Amino acid sequence: MSETARVRARALGLAPGIFPPGAHNAITDVAGVRVGQVTLIEGDATRTGVTAIIPHPGNPFQDRVPAGLAVINGFGKLAGATQVAELGEIETPIVLTNTLAVGRAVEALVDWTLARPGNEQVTSVNAFVGETNDGRLNDIRARGVTREHVLAALEGAADGPVAEGCVGAGTGTMAFGWKGGIGTSSRLLPEALGGWRIGALVQANYGGVLTMDGIPVGHELGRWYLKEHTDRGDADGSVMVIIATDAPLSDRNLTRLATRAMAGLARTGAAFSDGSGDYALAFSTHPGVRRTAERRAHQAIIADWPNDRMSPLFQAAAEAVEEAVLNALTMATTVIGRDGRTGRRAKGEAIDLDALRAVLVRHGRGA
């Protein structure tokens, strides 16, 4: 199996959906959104990291963005979730990391928020931190992620292309029995449908029967959940999905948008198993819906895209999430680590792109 020339899904002929991607085919195609990542590969056991998403260049606490949360299977440790569900907004950047690093990430986000100019009187912060368990390849009990790593991801956040595969919070993750990771994608709506942008970023660490743009890749490559009725290992895990849009959506319609992200996961063959945490958060960056300090203090008219024009956004979200997962898989490389439960050497094998190309050719795709 070749570990060279890892490529994104589109380079293999996989282009889910009907809408075109943005310039970077990434969540950062939504103007103002920035992503920062810290990858921790230390010794023979630490394989983990941090991925941070900042919604806009201003002060996220003072200029809060509306948000909606969808949960299919709630086996997770999602910090800040109940306040998002209650108030329909986020007031910090979004941080993704491993399960046992959530506490440290919350502390770092609180420190980062309190240090922003204008937050000198703040006494309560709802830090939003998502996670997946990367203990198959990472010595998760060693708790390698520190406050400083989270702060470095936040301070290093930038627009433009986003690194994918075995980076940041995806360094030690697995998906469908292969090496998973961070993936991202975007979609552009035509002007007749609003001209809005949708971007998705996933932390892929879940399983099922892998399907890539409608092609039963997992079945054809002989690796899938419940094969011979004994293999549970390829289904349990978790997935975090973050969706950004510049459409002026209410928190209610953002919740609807986040729910449609699950359609994108389903198209990849997700099992949504008992031990999986399946979460999606959607937020809007549109200036007309930001909940500024002035708007929170006084009654204000807020822009709101109508319900009967939401369907194209739903379609775009599902497409972007599906392709983000495919990118996480095709960009990932094989990782050798140490199982956090047994202490034994562990291997996360990247999907063989040559074998994948052969499958695609049999289905009339690729070169």
mmCIF file of C-alpha atoms in Angstrom:
data_model
loop_
_atom_site.group_PDB
_atom_site.id
_atom_site.type_symbol
_atom_site.label_atom_id
_atom_site.label_comp_id
_atom_site.label_asym_id
_atom_site.label_seq_id
_atom_site.Cartn_x
_atom_site.Cartn_y
_atom_site.Cartn_z
ATOM 1 C CA MET A 1 0.000 0.000 0.000
ATOM 2 C CA SER A 2 1.360 3.393 -0.965
ATOM 3 C CA GLU A 3 1.456 6.142 1.619
ATOM 4 C CA THR A 4 2.535 8.719 -0.941
ATOM 5 C CA ALA A 5 0.444 11.284 -2.761
ATOM 6 C CA ARG A 6 -2.583 11.337 -0.505
ATOM 7 C CA VAL A 7 -5.273 13.320 -2.295
ATOM 8 C CA ARG A 8 -8.705 14.740 -1.622
ATOM 9 C CA ALA A 9 -11.826 12.930 -2.757
ATOM 10 C CA ARG A 10 -12.371 15.073 -5.858
ATOM 11 C CA ALA A 11 -8.975 14.101 -7.231
ATOM 12 C CA LEU A 12 -10.247 10.504 -7.233
ATOM 13 C CA GLY A 13 -13.459 11.344 -9.067
ATOM 14 C CA LEU A 14 -15.667 11.551 -5.964
ATOM 15 C CA ALA A 15 -17.803 14.696 -6.024
ATOM 16 C CA PRO A 16 -21.022 14.191 -4.056
ATOM 17 C CA GLY A 17 -24.075 16.262 -4.804
ATOM 18 C CA ILE A 18 -25.137 18.961 -7.218
ATOM 19 C CA PHE A 19 -23.666 22.218 -5.876
ATOM 20 C CA PRO A 20 -20.081 23.363 -6.566
ATOM 21 C CA PRO A 21 -17.522 23.813 -3.779
ATOM 22 C CA GLY A 22 -15.925 27.096 -2.821
ATOM 23 C CA ALA A 23 -12.381 28.200 -3.638
ATOM 24 C CA HIS A 24 -10.785 26.077 -0.909
ATOM 25 C CA ASN A 25 -13.558 23.493 -0.620
ATOM 26 C CA ALA A 26 -13.364 24.094 3.112
ATOM 27 C CA ILE A 27 -15.295 25.580 6.011
ATOM 28 C CA THR A 28 -13.116 28.682 5.615
ATOM 29 C CA ASP A 29 -14.926 29.464 2.352
ATOM 30 C CA VAL A 30 -17.483 31.073 4.670
ATOM 31 C CA ALA A 31 -15.874 34.498 5.054
ATOM 32 C CA GLY A 32 -14.401 35.230 8.466
ATOM 33 C CA VAL A 33 -14.251 31.636 9.677
ATOM 34 C CA ARG A 34 -10.781 30.565 10.780
ATOM 35 C CA VAL A 35 -9.344 27.171 11.721
ATOM 36 C CA GLY A 36 -6.324 26.419 13.878
ATOM 37 C CA GLN A 37 -4.823 23.018 14.648
ATOM 38 C CA VAL A 38 -2.180 21.533 16.907
ATOM 39 C CA THR A 39 -1.018 17.990 16.180
ATOM 40 C CA LEU A 40 0.611 15.962 18.960
ATOM 41 C CA ILE A 41 2.785 13.053 17.873
ATOM 42 C CA GLU A 42 5.185 12.296 20.695
ATOM 43 C CA GLY A 43 7.130 9.121 21.441
ATOM 44 C CA ASP A 44 5.394 5.873 20.524
ATOM 45 C CA ALA A 45 2.115 6.546 22.323
ATOM 46 C CA THR A 46 0.788 10.098 21.989
ATOM 47 C CA ARG A 47 -1.322 10.542 18.833
ATOM 48 C CA THR A 48 -3.848 13.299 19.430
ATOM 49 C CA GLY A 49 -4.421 17.031 19.042
ATOM 50 C CA VAL A 50 -6.692 20.058 18.949
ATOM 51 C CA THR A 51 -8.762 21.696 16.221
ATOM 52 C CA ALA A 52 -10.239 25.152 16.852
ATOM 53 C CA ILE A 53 -12.860 26.964 14.760
ATOM 54 C CA ILE A 54 -13.341 30.709 15.284
ATOM 55 C CA PRO A 55 -16.600 32.020 13.762
ATOM 56 C CA HIS A 56 -15.555 35.588 12.964
ATOM 57 C CA PRO A 57 -12.618 37.985 13.473
ATOM 58 C CA GLY A 58 -14.289 39.958 16.259
ATOM 59 C CA ASN A 59 -14.975 39.150 19.898
ATOM 60 C CA PRO A 60 -17.077 35.954 19.918
ATOM 61 C CA PHE A 61 -18.367 36.626 23.428
ATOM 62 C CA GLN A 62 -19.586 40.141 22.719
ATOM 63 C CA ASP A 63 -20.777 39.454 19.151
ATOM 64 C CA ARG A 64 -22.338 36.025 19.531
ATOM 65 C CA VAL A 65 -23.439 34.015 16.549
ATOM 66 C CA PRO A 66 -26.739 32.120 16.503
ATOM 67 C CA ALA A 67 -26.320 28.360 16.526
ATOM 68 C CA GLY A 68 -28.277 25.141 16.439
ATOM 69 C CA LEU A 69 -27.340 21.703 17.738
ATOM 70 C CA ALA A 70 -28.455 18.256 16.539
ATOM 71 C CA VAL A 71 -27.796 14.992 18.366
ATOM 72 C CA ILE A 72 -28.505 11.578 16.873
ATOM 73 C CA ASN A 73 -26.771 9.393 19.489
ATOM 74 C CA GLY A 74 -25.669 11.229 22.603
ATOM 75 C CA PHE A 75 -22.771 9.055 23.745
ATOM 76 C CA GLY A 76 -20.393 11.959 24.246
ATOM 77 C CA LYS A 77 -18.980 14.641 26.509
ATOM 78 C CA LEU A 78 -20.037 17.778 24.655
ATOM 79 C CA ALA A 79 -19.316 20.778 26.881
ATOM 80 C CA GLY A 80 -21.619 23.770 26.488
ATOM 81 C CA ALA A 81 -24.366 21.847 24.698
ATOM 82 C CA THR A 82 -27.312 22.599 26.971
ATOM 83 C CA GLN A 83 -26.807 26.363 26.875
ATOM 84 C CA VAL A 84 -26.624 26.280 23.083
ATOM 85 C CA ALA A 85 -29.877 24.311 23.018
ATOM 86 C CA GLU A 86 -31.478 26.743 25.468
ATOM 87 C CA LEU A 87 -30.282 30.091 24.075
ATOM 88 C CA GLY A 88 -29.492 29.247 20.462
ATOM 89 C CA GLU A 89 -26.068 30.892 20.382
ATOM 90 C CA ILE A 90 -22.370 30.284 20.980
ATOM 91 C CA GLU A 91 -20.163 32.756 22.788
ATOM 92 C CA THR A 92 -16.736 31.162 22.334
ATOM 93 C CA PRO A 93 -14.814 29.547 19.514
ATOM 94 C CA ILE A 94 -15.420 25.830 18.993
ATOM 95 C CA VAL A 95 -12.708 23.436 20.122
ATOM 96 C CA LEU A 96 -12.464 19.766 19.155
ATOM 97 C CA THR A 97 -10.116 17.358 20.932
ATOM 98 C CA ASN A 98 -10.068 13.929 22.596
ATOM 99 C CA THR A 99 -12.459 12.721 25.280
ATOM 100 C CA LEU A 100 -10.190 13.130 28.298
ATOM 101 C CA ALA A 101 -8.976 16.572 27.203
ATOM 102 C CA VAL A 102 -12.386 18.269 27.331
ATOM 103 C CA GLY A 103 -11.775 19.727 30.796
ATOM 104 C CA ARG A 104 -8.470 21.291 29.859
ATOM 105 C CA ALA A 105 -9.949 22.641 26.640
ATOM 106 C CA VAL A 106 -12.777 24.283 28.585
ATOM 107 C CA GLU A 107 -10.281 25.940 30.914
ATOM 108 C CA ALA A 108 -8.223 27.194 27.977
ATOM 109 C CA LEU A 109 -11.299 28.579 26.200
ATOM 110 C CA VAL A 110 -12.356 30.380 29.368
ATOM 111 C CA ASP A 111 -8.862 31.880 29.731
ATOM 112 C CA TRP A 112 -8.809 32.912 26.057
ATOM 113 C CA THR A 113 -12.249 34.516 26.320
ATOM 114 C CA LEU A 114 -11.566 36.398 29.541
ATOM 115 C CA ALA A 115 -8.388 37.823 28.002
ATOM 116 C CA ARG A 116 -10.229 39.425 25.034
ATOM 117 C CA PRO A 117 -10.478 43.218 25.212
ATOM 118 C CA GLY A 118 -13.978 44.162 26.279
ATOM 119 C CA ASN A 119 -14.478 41.088 28.456
ATOM 120 C CA GLU A 120 -13.005 42.558 31.641
ATOM 121 C CA GLN A 121 -16.315 42.252 33.536
ATOM 122 C CA VAL A 122 -17.248 38.774 32.286
ATOM 123 C CA THR A 123 -17.983 36.272 35.081
ATOM 124 C CA SER A 124 -19.600 33.419 33.144
ATOM 125 C CA VAL A 125 -18.400 31.725 29.954
ATOM 126 C CA ASN A 126 -20.108 28.868 28.117
ATOM 127 C CA ALA A 127 -17.147 27.191 26.439
ATOM 128 C CA PHE A 128 -18.096 24.874 23.575
ATOM 129 C CA VAL A 129 -15.844 21.804 23.362
ATOM 130 C CA GLY A 130 -16.520 18.659 21.350
ATOM 131 C CA GLU A 131 -14.646 15.384 21.443
ATOM 132 C CA THR A 132 -14.170 11.902 20.104
ATOM 133 C CA ASN A 133 -12.292 9.065 21.772
ATOM 134 C CA ASP A 134 -8.979 8.450 19.995
ATOM 135 C CA GLY A 135 -7.892 5.775 22.485
ATOM 136 C CA ARG A 136 -7.382 3.088 19.827
ATOM 137 C CA LEU A 137 -4.214 4.801 18.616
ATOM 138 C CA ASN A 138 -3.486 7.293 21.377
ATOM 139 C CA ASP A 139 -2.486 6.717 24.993
ATOM 140 C CA ILE A 140 -5.476 8.795 26.006
ATOM 141 C CA ARG A 141 -4.948 8.150 29.720
ATOM 142 C CA ALA A 142 -1.628 10.015 29.518
ATOM 143 C CA ARG A 143 -3.661 13.165 28.807
ATOM 144 C CA GLY A 144 -1.149 14.711 26.458
ATOM 145 C CA VAL A 145 -3.272 17.722 25.484
ATOM 146 C CA THR A 146 -2.530 20.755 27.644
ATOM 147 C CA ARG A 147 -4.026 24.206 28.075
ATOM 148 C CA GLU A 148 -1.110 25.586 26.059
ATOM 149 C CA HIS A 149 -1.901 23.321 23.102
ATOM 150 C CA VAL A 150 -5.492 24.572 23.010
ATOM 151 C CA LEU A 151 -4.372 28.183 23.211
ATOM 152 C CA ALA A 152 -1.859 27.573 20.406
ATOM 153 C CA ALA A 153 -4.632 26.215 18.172
ATOM 154 C CA LEU A 154 -6.769 29.268 18.907
ATOM 155 C CA GLU A 155 -3.977 31.757 18.334
ATOM 156 C CA GLY A 156 -2.874 29.986 15.155
ATOM 157 C CA ALA A 157 -6.325 29.984 13.555
ATOM 158 C CA ALA A 158 -6.313 31.246 9.976
ATOM 159 C CA ASP A 159 -8.470 31.416 6.875
ATOM 160 C CA GLY A 160 -7.601 29.715 3.593
ATOM 161 C CA PRO A 161 -6.877 26.005 3.058
ATOM 162 C CA VAL A 162 -7.421 23.652 6.004
ATOM 163 C CA ALA A 163 -5.099 20.722 6.710
ATOM 164 C CA GLU A 164 -6.909 17.377 6.657
ATOM 165 C CA GLY A 165 -6.391 13.780 7.665
ATOM 166 C CA CYS A 166 -4.098 12.986 10.600
ATOM 167 C CA VAL A 167 -3.973 16.510 12.004
ATOM 168 C CA GLY A 168 -5.345 18.306 15.038
ATOM 169 C CA ALA A 169 -8.228 16.531 16.720
ATOM 170 C CA GLY A 170 -8.137 13.884 13.985
ATOM 171 C CA THR A 171 -4.575 12.720 14.647
ATOM 172 C CA GLY A 172 -5.591 9.517 16.417
ATOM 173 C CA THR A 173 -9.095 8.876 15.097
ATOM 174 C CA MET A 174 -10.435 5.922 13.119
ATOM 175 C CA ALA A 175 -13.352 5.709 10.679
ATOM 176 C CA PHE A 176 -14.987 2.624 9.141
ATOM 177 C CA GLY A 177 -12.006 0.532 10.227
ATOM 178 C CA TRP A 178 -9.501 2.770 8.448
ATOM 179 C CA LYS A 179 -7.583 5.791 9.645
ATOM 180 C CA GLY A 180 -9.958 8.715 9.987
ATOM 181 C CA GLY A 181 -9.228 12.318 10.809
ATOM 182 C CA ILE A 182 -10.204 15.898 10.067
ATOM 183 C CA GLY A 183 -12.023 16.611 6.819
ATOM 184 C CA THR A 184 -13.687 19.686 5.384
ATOM 185 C CA SER A 185 -15.718 20.790 2.370
ATOM 186 C CA SER A 186 -18.002 23.597 1.194
ATOM 187 C CA ARG A 187 -20.845 24.368 -1.174
ATOM 188 C CA LEU A 188 -21.926 27.528 -3.007
ATOM 189 C CA LEU A 189 -25.564 28.220 -3.776
ATOM 190 C CA PRO A 190 -26.425 30.066 -7.008
ATOM 191 C CA GLU A 191 -27.669 33.616 -6.737
ATOM 192 C CA ALA A 192 -31.206 32.496 -7.542
ATOM 193 C CA LEU A 193 -31.148 30.467 -4.320
ATOM 194 C CA GLY A 194 -29.560 33.216 -2.234
ATOM 195 C CA GLY A 195 -25.910 32.899 -3.193
ATOM 196 C CA TRP A 196 -25.079 31.636 0.309
ATOM 197 C CA ARG A 197 -22.105 29.547 1.335
ATOM 198 C CA ILE A 198 -22.104 26.417 3.467
ATOM 199 C CA GLY A 199 -18.929 24.978 4.976
ATOM 200 C CA ALA A 200 -18.480 21.783 6.972
ATOM 201 C CA LEU A 201 -15.672 20.376 9.097
ATOM 202 C CA VAL A 202 -15.761 16.885 10.595
ATOM 203 C CA GLN A 203 -13.791 14.997 13.216
ATOM 204 C CA ALA A 204 -14.358 11.504 11.806
ATOM 205 C CA ASN A 205 -14.048 8.709 14.353
ATOM 206 C CA TYR A 206 -17.072 6.544 13.674
ATOM 207 C CA GLY A 207 -18.066 3.503 11.671
ATOM 208 C CA GLY A 208 -20.552 1.471 9.693
ATOM 209 C CA VAL A 209 -20.381 0.260 6.104
ATOM 210 C CA LEU A 210 -18.351 2.786 4.128
ATOM 211 C CA THR A 211 -20.091 4.284 1.107
ATOM 212 C CA MET A 212 -18.307 6.886 -1.001
ATOM 213 C CA ASP A 213 -20.525 8.960 -3.291
ATOM 214 C CA GLY A 214 -22.948 6.052 -3.570
ATOM 215 C CA ILE A 215 -20.297 3.366 -4.135
ATOM 216 C CA PRO A 216 -20.151 0.483 -1.567
ATOM 217 C CA VAL A 217 -16.423 0.832 -0.934
ATOM 218 C CA GLY A 218 -16.395 -0.841 2.470
ATOM 219 C CA HIS A 219 -18.151 -3.920 1.136
ATOM 220 C CA GLU A 220 -15.916 -4.174 -1.917
ATOM 221 C CA LEU A 221 -12.734 -3.763 0.123
ATOM 222 C CA GLY A 222 -13.908 -6.322 2.675
ATOM 223 C CA ARG A 223 -14.093 -4.123 5.754
ATOM 224 C CA TRP A 224 -17.381 -3.268 7.408
ATOM 225 C CA TYR A 225 -19.344 -3.272 10.651
ATOM 226 C CA LEU A 226 -20.871 -6.639 11.681
ATOM 227 C CA LYS A 227 -18.843 -8.570 9.130
ATOM 228 C CA GLU A 228 -19.396 -12.238 10.044
ATOM 229 C CA HIS A 229 -21.605 -10.963 12.900
ATOM 230 C CA THR A 230 -18.704 -10.491 15.313
ATOM 231 C CA ASP A 231 -16.892 -7.292 14.485
ATOM 232 C CA ARG A 232 -18.285 -4.442 16.567
ATOM 233 C CA GLY A 233 -15.061 -2.485 16.499
ATOM 234 C CA ASP A 234 -15.702 -0.652 13.240
ATOM 235 C CA ALA A 235 -18.925 1.014 14.403
ATOM 236 C CA ASP A 236 -18.353 2.485 17.833
ATOM 237 C CA GLY A 237 -16.648 5.856 18.016
ATOM 238 C CA SER A 238 -17.989 9.341 17.531
ATOM 239 C CA VAL A 239 -18.218 12.147 15.033
ATOM 240 C CA MET A 240 -18.315 15.896 15.497
ATOM 241 C CA VAL A 241 -19.701 17.965 12.626
ATOM 242 C CA ILE A 242 -19.366 21.754 12.496
ATOM 243 C CA ILE A 243 -21.335 23.669 9.856
ATOM 244 C CA ALA A 244 -20.849 27.347 9.069
ATOM 245 C CA THR A 245 -22.977 29.482 6.771
ATOM 246 C CA ASP A 246 -23.245 33.131 5.824
ATOM 247 C CA ALA A 247 -27.005 32.822 5.322
ATOM 248 C CA PRO A 248 -29.039 34.903 7.829
ATOM 249 C CA LEU A 249 -30.555 32.010 9.765
ATOM 250 C CA SER A 250 -32.341 31.937 13.105
ATOM 251 C CA ASP A 251 -31.166 29.470 15.734
ATOM 252 C CA ARG A 252 -34.289 27.429 14.965
ATOM 253 C CA ASN A 253 -33.367 27.073 11.303
ATOM 254 C CA LEU A 254 -29.747 26.436 12.255
ATOM 255 C CA THR A 255 -30.970 23.508 14.342
ATOM 256 C CA ARG A 256 -32.813 22.263 11.275
ATOM 257 C CA LEU A 257 -29.632 22.744 9.221
ATOM 258 C CA ALA A 258 -27.547 20.815 11.776
ATOM 259 C CA THR A 259 -30.061 17.976 11.657
ATOM 260 C CA ARG A 260 -29.622 17.672 7.889
ATOM 261 C CA ALA A 261 -25.900 17.174 8.448
ATOM 262 C CA MET A 262 -26.856 13.716 9.639
ATOM 263 C CA ALA A 263 -28.081 12.957 6.119
ATOM 264 C CA GLY A 264 -24.511 13.539 4.956
ATOM 265 C CA LEU A 265 -23.212 11.080 7.553
ATOM 266 C CA ALA A 266 -25.856 8.542 6.597
ATOM 267 C CA ARG A 267 -24.736 8.737 2.959
ATOM 268 C CA THR A 268 -21.262 7.618 4.066
ATOM 269 C CA GLY A 269 -22.743 4.499 5.656
ATOM 270 C CA ALA A 270 -22.759 5.615 9.300
ATOM 271 C CA ALA A 271 -24.169 3.038 11.729
ATOM 272 C CA PHE A 272 -25.040 5.607 14.469
ATOM 273 C CA SER A 273 -24.211 2.809 16.894
ATOM 274 C CA ASP A 274 -24.853 2.553 20.608
ATOM 275 C CA GLY A 275 -21.329 3.617 21.541
ATOM 276 C CA SER A 276 -21.111 6.508 19.092
ATOM 277 C CA GLY A 277 -21.562 10.186 19.863
ATOM 278 C CA ASP A 278 -23.051 11.805 16.758
ATOM 279 C CA TYR A 279 -23.269 15.596 17.030
ATOM 280 C CA ALA A 280 -23.630 18.504 14.625
ATOM 281 C CA LEU A 281 -23.416 22.214 15.409
ATOM 282 C CA ALA A 282 -24.428 24.823 12.820
ATOM 283 C CA PHE A 283 -23.834 28.562 13.130
ATOM 284 C CA SER A 284 -24.380 31.664 10.997
ATOM 285 C CA THR A 285 -21.842 34.420 10.475
ATOM 286 C CA HIS A 286 -24.239 36.852 8.797
ATOM 287 C CA PRO A 287 -23.848 40.329 10.393
ATOM 288 C CA GLY A 288 -27.617 40.750 10.448
ATOM 289 C CA VAL A 289 -28.117 37.871 12.896
ATOM 290 C CA ARG A 290 -25.160 38.376 15.219
ATOM 291 C CA ARG A 291 -26.266 38.966 18.781
ATOM 292 C CA THR A 292 -24.163 41.982 19.621
ATOM 293 C CA ALA A 293 -24.104 43.606 23.041
ATOM 294 C CA GLU A 294 -26.287 46.423 21.715
ATOM 295 C CA ARG A 295 -28.847 44.048 20.245
ATOM 296 C CA ARG A 296 -28.935 42.022 23.450
ATOM 297 C CA ALA A 297 -29.622 45.178 25.433
ATOM 298 C CA HIS A 298 -32.398 46.561 23.214
ATOM 299 C CA GLN A 299 -35.149 45.185 21.056
ATOM 300 C CA ALA A 300 -33.824 44.795 17.524
ATOM 301 C CA ILE A 301 -35.024 43.571 14.150
ATOM 302 C CA ILE A 302 -33.037 40.500 13.164
ATOM 303 C CA ALA A 303 -32.735 39.200 9.609
ATOM 304 C CA ASP A 304 -34.272 35.763 9.089
ATOM 305 C CA TRP A 305 -34.150 33.643 5.925
ATOM 306 C CA PRO A 306 -37.638 32.219 5.354
ATOM 307 C CA ASN A 307 -38.532 28.593 6.063
ATOM 308 C CA ASP A 308 -39.692 27.853 2.547
ATOM 309 C CA ARG A 309 -36.281 28.775 1.126
ATOM 310 C CA MET A 310 -34.302 26.482 3.453
ATOM 311 C CA SER A 311 -34.331 23.333 1.334
ATOM 312 C CA PRO A 312 -31.342 24.269 -0.894
ATOM 313 C CA LEU A 313 -29.319 24.970 2.263
ATOM 314 C CA PHE A 314 -30.312 21.560 3.627
ATOM 315 C CA GLN A 315 -29.096 19.933 0.418
ATOM 316 C CA ALA A 316 -25.813 21.859 0.487
ATOM 317 C CA ALA A 317 -25.148 20.932 4.123
ATOM 318 C CA ALA A 318 -25.653 17.220 3.480
ATOM 319 C CA GLU A 319 -23.336 17.364 0.462
ATOM 320 C CA ALA A 320 -20.582 19.259 2.295
ATOM 321 C CA VAL A 321 -20.671 16.913 5.286
ATOM 322 C CA GLU A 322 -20.506 13.834 3.071
ATOM 323 C CA GLU A 323 -17.506 15.144 1.150
ATOM 324 C CA ALA A 324 -15.778 16.294 4.326
ATOM 325 C CA VAL A 325 -15.859 12.708 5.600
ATOM 326 C CA LEU A 326 -14.473 11.404 2.308
ATOM 327 C CA ASN A 327 -11.645 13.941 2.488
ATOM 328 C CA ALA A 328 -10.825 12.882 6.051
ATOM 329 C CA LEU A 329 -10.387 9.291 4.846
ATOM 330 C CA THR A 330 -8.495 9.903 1.613
ATOM 331 C CA MET A 331 -6.123 12.454 3.162
ATOM 332 C CA ALA A 332 -5.310 10.361 6.236
ATOM 333 C CA THR A 333 -2.043 8.421 6.427
ATOM 334 C CA THR A 334 -1.276 5.253 8.362
ATOM 335 C CA VAL A 335 -0.546 5.935 12.031
ATOM 336 C CA ILE A 336 1.272 3.634 14.455
ATOM 337 C CA GLY A 337 0.404 4.317 18.064
ATOM 338 C CA ARG A 338 -0.462 2.644 21.331
ATOM 339 C CA ASP A 339 -3.925 1.543 22.400
ATOM 340 C CA GLY A 340 -4.948 3.601 25.409
ATOM 341 C CA ARG A 341 -6.840 0.660 26.923
ATOM 342 C CA THR A 342 -4.412 -2.219 26.508
ATOM 343 C CA GLY A 343 -1.097 -0.396 26.185
ATOM 344 C CA ARG A 344 -0.301 -2.503 23.139
ATOM 345 C CA ARG A 345 1.090 -1.284 19.831
ATOM 346 C CA ALA A 346 -1.730 -0.293 17.488
ATOM 347 C CA LYS A 347 -1.968 0.493 13.796
ATOM 348 C CA GLY A 348 -4.485 2.751 12.090
ATOM 349 C CA GLU A 349 -4.190 1.811 8.443
ATOM 350 C CA ALA A 350 -5.052 4.451 5.866
ATOM 351 C CA ILE A 351 -7.417 3.414 3.117
ATOM 352 C CA ASP A 352 -5.399 2.121 0.166
ATOM 353 C CA LEU A 353 -5.900 4.683 -2.584
ATOM 354 C CA ASP A 354 -4.775 2.293 -5.306
ATOM 355 C CA ALA A 355 -7.367 -0.261 -4.188
ATOM 356 C CA LEU A 356 -9.938 2.506 -3.909
ATOM 357 C CA ARG A 357 -9.189 3.700 -7.434
ATOM 358 C CA ALA A 358 -9.723 0.168 -8.706
ATOM 359 C CA VAL A 359 -13.147 0.062 -7.032
ATOM 360 C CA LEU A 360 -14.076 3.404 -8.535
ATOM 361 C CA VAL A 361 -13.015 2.294 -12.021
ATOM 362 C CA ARG A 362 -15.226 -0.785 -11.698
ATOM 363 C CA HIS A 363 -18.092 1.600 -11.022
ATOM 364 C CA GLY A 364 -17.270 3.871 -13.930
ATOM 365 C CA ARG A 365 -15.526 6.544 -11.872
ATOM 366 C CA GLY A 366 -12.027 7.917 -11.707
ATOM 367 C CA ALA A 367 -9.268 7.459 -14.222
#
